[in-house]
Coordinates of C-alpha atoms and ligand atoms in Angstrom, one line a residue:
X292 CA -193.3 169.8 51.8
X293 CA -191.1 166.9 52.1
X294 CA -192.3 163.7 53.6
X295 CA -191.2 163.0 57.1
X296 CA -189.0 160.0 56.1
X297 CA -187.1 162.4 53.4
X298 CA -186.5 164.9 56.1
X299 CA -183.5 163.3 57.6
X300 CA -181.7 162.2 54.4
X301 CA -178.4 163.7 53.2
X302 CA -179.1 166.4 50.7
X303 CA -175.7 165.2 48.5
X304 CA -174.3 162.0 47.9
X305 CA -171.4 161.7 50.4
X306 CA -172.5 164.3 52.9
X307 CA -173.1 163.4 56.4
X308 CA -176.5 162.3 57.7
X309 CA -178.2 165.3 59.2
X310 CA -178.5 165.3 63.0
X311 CA -181.6 163.9 64.7
X312 CA -181.3 165.9 67.9
X313 CA -179.3 169.2 68.1
X314 CA -176.1 168.9 70.0
X315 CA -176.6 170.0 73.7
X316 CA -174.3 172.9 74.3
X317 CA -174.2 176.1 76.7
X318 CA -174.1 179.1 74.3
X319 CA -174.6 181.9 76.6
X320 CA -172.7 184.5 74.3
X321 CA -171.9 184.3 70.8
X322 CA -168.9 186.4 70.7
X323 CA -168.2 188.7 67.5
X324 CA -164.7 189.0 66.1
X325 CA -163.9 191.0 63.1
X326 CA -161.8 188.7 61.4
X327 CA -159.9 191.1 58.8
X328 CA -158.1 192.9 61.6
X329 CA -155.0 191.1 62.9
X330 CA -155.4 193.0 66.3
X331 CA -158.7 191.0 67.0
X332 CA -157.5 187.7 65.6
X333 CA -154.5 187.7 67.9
X334 CA -156.9 187.7 70.9
X335 CA -158.6 184.6 69.7
X336 CA -156.8 182.0 71.7
X337 CA -157.3 183.8 74.9
X338 CA -161.1 184.5 74.1
X339 CA -161.5 180.8 73.5
X340 CA -160.9 180.6 77.2
X341 CA -163.8 183.0 78.1
X342 CA -166.7 182.7 75.8
X343 CA -169.1 179.8 74.6
X344 CA -169.1 180.7 71.0
X345 CA -166.2 182.5 68.8
X346 CA -168.0 184.0 65.8
X347 CA -166.1 185.3 62.7
X348 CA -168.2 188.1 61.2
X349 CA -168.2 188.5 57.4
X350 CA -171.5 190.6 57.2
X351 CA -172.6 194.0 58.4
X352 CA -170.0 196.2 60.0
X353 CA -167.3 194.6 57.7
X354 CA -166.5 197.3 55.0
X355 CA -167.2 196.2 51.5
X356 CA -163.5 196.5 50.6
X357 CA -162.5 194.2 53.2
X358 CA -164.8 191.3 52.8
X359 CA -162.2 189.1 51.3
X360 CA -159.8 190.1 53.8
X361 CA -162.3 189.1 56.5
X362 CA -163.0 185.6 54.8
X363 CA -159.3 184.8 54.5
X364 CA -159.0 186.1 58.3
X365 CA -161.5 183.7 59.3
X366 CA -159.8 180.7 57.6
X367 CA -156.7 181.8 59.2
X368 CA -157.8 182.0 62.6
X369 CA -160.0 178.8 62.4
X370 CA -156.9 176.9 61.2
X371 CA -154.6 178.4 63.8
X372 CA -156.7 177.9 66.9
X373 CA -157.6 175.0 69.1
X374 CA -161.2 175.7 70.1
X375 CA -161.6 172.7 72.4
X376 CA -165.2 172.9 73.4
X377 CA -165.7 176.5 72.5
X378 CA -168.1 176.6 69.4
X379 CA -166.7 178.2 66.0
X380 CA -169.2 179.9 64.1
X381 CA -169.2 182.3 61.3
X382 CA -171.8 185.0 60.2
X383 CA -171.8 184.7 56.2
X384 CA -173.0 187.6 53.9
X385 CA -176.5 187.5 52.9
X386 CA -177.8 185.4 50.0
X387 CA -178.6 188.5 47.8
X388 CA -174.9 189.8 48.3
X389 CA -172.0 189.3 45.9
X390 CA -170.0 187.6 48.6
X391 CA -172.2 184.8 50.1
X392 CA -171.3 182.0 47.5
X393 CA -167.6 182.5 47.8
X394 CA -168.1 182.8 51.7
X395 CA -169.4 179.2 51.7
X396 CA -167.1 177.7 48.7
X397 CA -163.9 178.9 50.7
X398 CA -164.6 178.5 54.1
X399 CA -166.2 175.0 54.0
X400 CA -163.4 174.0 51.5
X401 CA -160.7 175.2 53.9
X402 CA -162.1 174.6 57.4
X403 CA -165.4 172.9 56.8
X404 CA -164.5 170.2 59.6
X405 CA -163.8 172.5 62.4
X406 CA -166.8 174.8 61.5
X407 CA -169.8 174.2 64.0
X408 CA -172.5 176.9 62.9
X409 CA -173.1 179.0 59.8
X410 CA -175.1 182.2 60.7
X411 CA -177.4 183.3 57.9
X412 CA -178.5 186.9 58.1
X413 CA -181.7 188.2 56.7
X414 CA -183.6 185.0 56.5
X415 CA -186.9 185.8 54.9
X416 CA -188.6 182.3 54.8
X417 CA -187.7 178.6 54.4
X418 CA -186.5 178.9 51.0
X419 CA -183.5 180.6 52.2
X420 CA -182.6 177.8 54.4
X421 CA -183.3 175.3 51.6
X422 CA -180.8 177.1 49.6
X423 CA -178.0 176.9 52.1
X424 CA -178.9 173.5 53.4
X425 CA -178.4 172.1 49.9
X426 CA -175.2 174.1 49.1
X427 CA -173.7 173.2 52.5
X428 CA -174.6 169.3 51.8
X429 CA -172.8 169.7 48.3
X430 CA -169.8 171.3 49.7
X431 CA -169.5 168.9 52.7
X432 CA -169.7 166.0 50.1
X433 CA -166.9 167.6 48.2
X434 CA -164.7 168.1 51.1
X435 CA -165.6 165.1 53.3
X436 CA -166.8 167.0 56.0
X437 CA -168.2 164.1 58.4
X438 CA -170.0 166.2 61.0
X439 CA -173.1 168.2 59.6
X440 CA -172.7 172.2 59.7
X441 CA -175.5 173.7 61.3
X442 CA -177.6 176.7 60.3
X443 CA -178.6 179.4 62.4
X444 CA -181.0 182.1 61.1
X445 CA -181.2 185.7 62.1
X446 CA -184.5 187.1 62.3
X447 CA -184.4 190.8 61.1
X448 CA -186.8 191.3 58.3
X449 CA -190.6 191.8 58.7
X450 CA -191.1 188.9 56.1
X451 CA -188.8 186.6 58.3
X452 CA -190.8 187.5 61.5
X453 CA -193.9 186.5 59.5
X454 CA -192.6 183.2 58.5
X455 CA -190.6 182.4 61.6
X456 CA -192.4 179.0 62.3
X457 CA -191.6 177.8 58.6
X458 CA -187.7 179.2 59.1
X459 CA -187.4 177.3 62.4
X460 CA -188.5 173.8 61.2
X461 CA -187.3 174.2 57.6
X462 CA -184.3 171.7 58.0
X463 CA -182.6 169.4 60.5
X464 CA -179.5 171.6 60.0
X465 CA -181.4 174.2 62.0
X466 CA -179.4 175.3 65.1
X467 CA -181.4 178.3 66.3
X468 CA -182.5 181.9 65.6
X469 CA -181.2 185.2 66.9
X470 CA -183.3 188.4 66.9
X471 CA -181.6 191.2 64.8
X472 CA -183.1 194.2 66.2
X473 CA -181.4 197.0 64.1
X474 CA -182.2 195.3 60.5
X475 CA -185.7 194.5 61.8
X476 CA -186.4 198.0 62.9
X477 CA -185.3 199.2 59.4
X478 CA -187.4 196.6 57.9
X479 CA -190.5 197.5 59.7
X480 CA -190.1 201.2 59.5
X481 CA -189.7 201.5 63.2
X482 CA -188.7 205.2 64.0
X483 CA -185.8 204.4 65.9
X484 CA -181.9 204.7 65.3
X485 CA -180.4 202.1 67.9
X486 CA -179.2 198.6 67.9
X487 CA -181.7 196.8 70.2
X488 CA -182.7 198.0 73.6
X489 CA -185.8 200.1 74.6
X490 CA -186.8 203.6 73.5
X491 CA -187.7 206.4 76.1
X492 CA -191.0 207.4 73.9
X493 CA -192.4 203.8 73.8
X494 CA -194.0 204.1 77.0
X495 CA -197.6 203.9 78.8
X496 CA -198.7 206.8 80.7
X497 CA -201.0 207.0 83.9
X498 CA -204.3 208.6 83.6
X499 CA -204.3 212.2 84.3
X500 CA -205.7 213.1 87.9
X501 CA -207.3 216.5 88.6
X502 CA -204.7 219.1 89.9
X503 CA -201.7 216.6 89.3
X504 CA -199.4 217.7 86.5
X505 CA -196.8 215.0 87.2
X506 CA -198.0 211.6 85.5
X507 CA -196.3 208.7 86.0
X508 CA -194.8 206.9 82.9
X509 CA -193.2 203.5 82.0
X510 CA -191.0 202.4 79.4
X511 CA -192.4 199.4 77.4
X512 CA -190.4 196.7 75.9
X513 CA -190.2 197.3 72.0
X514 CA -189.1 193.7 71.3
X515 CA -191.6 191.6 73.5
X516 CA -193.8 190.6 70.8
X517 CA -191.0 189.6 68.4
X518 CA -188.9 187.5 71.2
X519 CA -192.0 185.7 72.4
X520 CA -193.0 184.7 68.7
X521 CA -189.4 183.4 68.0
X522 CA -189.2 181.5 71.2
X523 CA -192.5 179.9 70.3
X524 CA -191.4 179.1 67.0
X525 CA -187.9 177.5 68.2
X526 CA -189.2 175.6 71.0
X527 CA -191.9 173.9 69.0
X528 CA -189.3 173.1 66.6
X529 CA -186.6 171.7 69.2
X530 CA -184.1 174.5 68.5
X531 CA -182.8 177.5 70.4
X532 CA -183.8 181.3 70.5
X533 CA -181.2 184.0 71.1
X534 CA -181.4 187.8 71.8
X535 CA -178.9 189.4 69.2
X536 CA -176.9 192.8 69.5
X537 CA -176.9 195.4 72.1
X538 CA -175.3 198.4 70.6
X539 CA -174.9 200.8 73.4
X540 CA -171.6 199.5 75.2
X541 CA -171.6 202.3 77.6
X542 CA -175.0 201.2 79.2
X543 CA -174.3 198.0 81.1
X544 CA -177.4 198.1 83.1
X545 CA -179.7 198.5 79.9
X546 CA -177.8 195.5 78.2
X547 CA -178.6 193.4 81.1
X548 CA -181.9 194.0 81.4
X549 CA -182.6 193.5 77.7
X550 CA -180.6 190.1 78.0
X551 CA -182.6 189.0 81.3
X552 CA -185.8 190.0 79.5
X553 CA -184.9 187.3 76.8
X554 CA -183.5 184.8 79.3
X555 CA -186.8 184.9 81.2
X556 CA -188.8 184.6 78.1
X557 CA -187.0 181.4 77.0
X558 CA -183.8 182.5 75.3
X559 CA -180.6 180.6 75.7
X560 CA -178.0 183.4 75.2
X561 CA -177.2 186.7 73.2
X562 CA -174.3 188.1 71.2
X563 CA -171.4 189.9 72.9
X564 CA -170.1 192.6 70.5
X565 CA -167.9 194.2 73.1
X566 CA -165.7 192.5 75.7
X567 CA -167.6 193.9 78.7
X568 CA -170.8 192.1 77.3
X569 CA -169.3 188.6 78.0
X570 CA -169.7 188.8 81.6
X571 CA -173.2 190.4 81.3
X572 CA -174.2 187.6 79.3
X573 CA -172.5 184.9 81.4
X574 CA -174.1 186.4 84.7
X575 CA -177.6 186.6 82.9
X576 CA -177.7 183.3 80.9
X577 CA -176.3 181.2 83.8
X578 CA -179.4 180.4 86.3
X579 CA -179.1 182.2 89.5
X580 CA -177.6 179.9 92.3
X581 CA -180.8 180.6 94.6
X582 CA -183.3 179.7 92.0
X583 CA -181.3 176.6 91.3
X584 CA -181.3 175.6 95.0
X585 CA -185.0 176.3 95.4
X586 CA -185.7 174.3 92.0
X587 CA -183.7 171.4 93.4
X588 CA -185.9 171.4 96.5
X589 CA -188.9 170.9 94.6
X590 CA -187.2 168.0 92.5
X591 CA -186.4 166.6 95.6
X592 CA -189.8 167.1 97.2
X593 CA -191.5 165.2 94.2
X594 CA -189.3 162.6 92.9
X595 CA -191.5 161.3 90.3
X596 CA -192.7 164.8 89.3
X597 CA -196.3 164.2 90.2
X598 CA -198.9 165.1 92.9
X599 CA -198.7 168.4 95.0
X600 CA -196.4 169.8 97.6
X601 CA -196.3 173.1 99.5
X602 CA -192.7 174.5 99.8
X603 CA -192.2 177.9 101.6
X604 CA -196.0 178.6 101.3
X605 CA -195.8 178.1 97.5
X606 CA -197.8 175.4 95.9
X607 CA -195.7 172.9 93.7
X608 CA -197.3 170.5 91.1
X609 CA -196.4 168.7 87.9
X610 CA -196.1 172.0 86.0
X611 CA -193.8 173.7 88.4
X612 CA -191.8 170.6 88.6
X613 CA -191.2 170.9 84.9
X614 CA -190.1 174.4 85.2
X615 CA -187.6 173.5 87.9
X616 CA -186.2 170.7 85.7
X617 CA -185.8 173.3 83.1
X618 CA -183.6 175.4 85.6
X619 CA -181.6 172.4 87.0
X620 CA -181.1 170.8 83.6
X621 CA -179.2 174.2 82.3
X622 CA -177.6 174.6 85.7
X623 CA -176.0 171.0 85.2
X624 CA -174.8 171.9 81.7
X625 CA -173.4 175.0 82.9
X626 CA -171.8 173.5 86.0
X627 CA -170.2 171.1 83.6
X628 CA -168.4 173.8 82.0
X629 CA -167.7 176.1 84.5
X630 CA -166.1 174.9 88.1
X631 CA -166.9 178.3 89.9
X632 CA -170.4 178.0 89.1
X633 CA -170.6 174.3 89.6
X634 CA -169.5 175.2 93.4
X635 CA -172.0 177.8 93.8
X636 CA -174.9 175.4 92.6
X637 CA -173.5 172.7 94.9
X638 CA -173.1 170.1 92.1
Ligands
GLV101 C1 -178.0 192.2 63.6 O1 -177.7 191.9 62.7 C2 -179.3 193.4 63.6 O2 -179.4 193.7 62.4 O3 -179.6 193.6 64.7
MG102 MG1 -178.5 192.8 60.8

């Protein structure tokens, strides 16, 4: 274990000093682009105006024989586009794959100064973060990158879930963690064939009543435990938690429900894999204007955040004041980015 005074030292001579605080950014949706396909690259300049983060995907869903083309396509798209305040991320290949090392060497070498975050898949423990942390420092130093590139881990193995606390606090480079429900389901031997979301057979059933055939049943959330565990690990390390992919593009209500559960439990955003999911993520991860209005009333009624007041018959005290501050702070960040929502929030 590193001593605290070593934790914030650059890991290579000439690498930028690690950030003390992660940047405050609205990241409601991380939009996935397959960069080996020209058709999708051509849409990036328009996409930049609609999403909070553009991510060039190099890992799963990119065929093995297109890995080099995806890497080259990402570099081309990063060079050609002005991302403004929109984040530029890449999802590199897993550390045990034949492509991971060249992904970092080529991308940091070519566009390291434009890259905000590297998403690292299949993270099993803090040792994976330590490896990438060191490699990024060496490459930043070699290519004179002055802003540290951050790391975002995907939580998608049973071992990773077991070690999530240590992963979240492994390095000052940690940006956040996303749940990867598809790989995680396989790693745990869950008997599902879906990318996230619920399952009709994972349910509770009401007790049998004499003479009644029909018994009520309620589908349960397969991901509750993992999301809650991930959120606690991230919040205690001062980084952000995200829900990952929702694979059934035809089921917008189910996607919205999954995103909303994650939002309510503490997540900051989710992945959008299809253009239709951008609006869903924007709606869910921007606080509801009525909630914001109520939260502002609480903050106004308790200017120093102490004591107790009644508002609409509901007790408010220091703890509800803090919840309201979370909602209002997020609304202010969203409003700074989105003029329509700023009007709805009354800022
Ligand atoms: C994402 O990568 C997942 O496996 O769900
Ligand atoms: Mg995965």
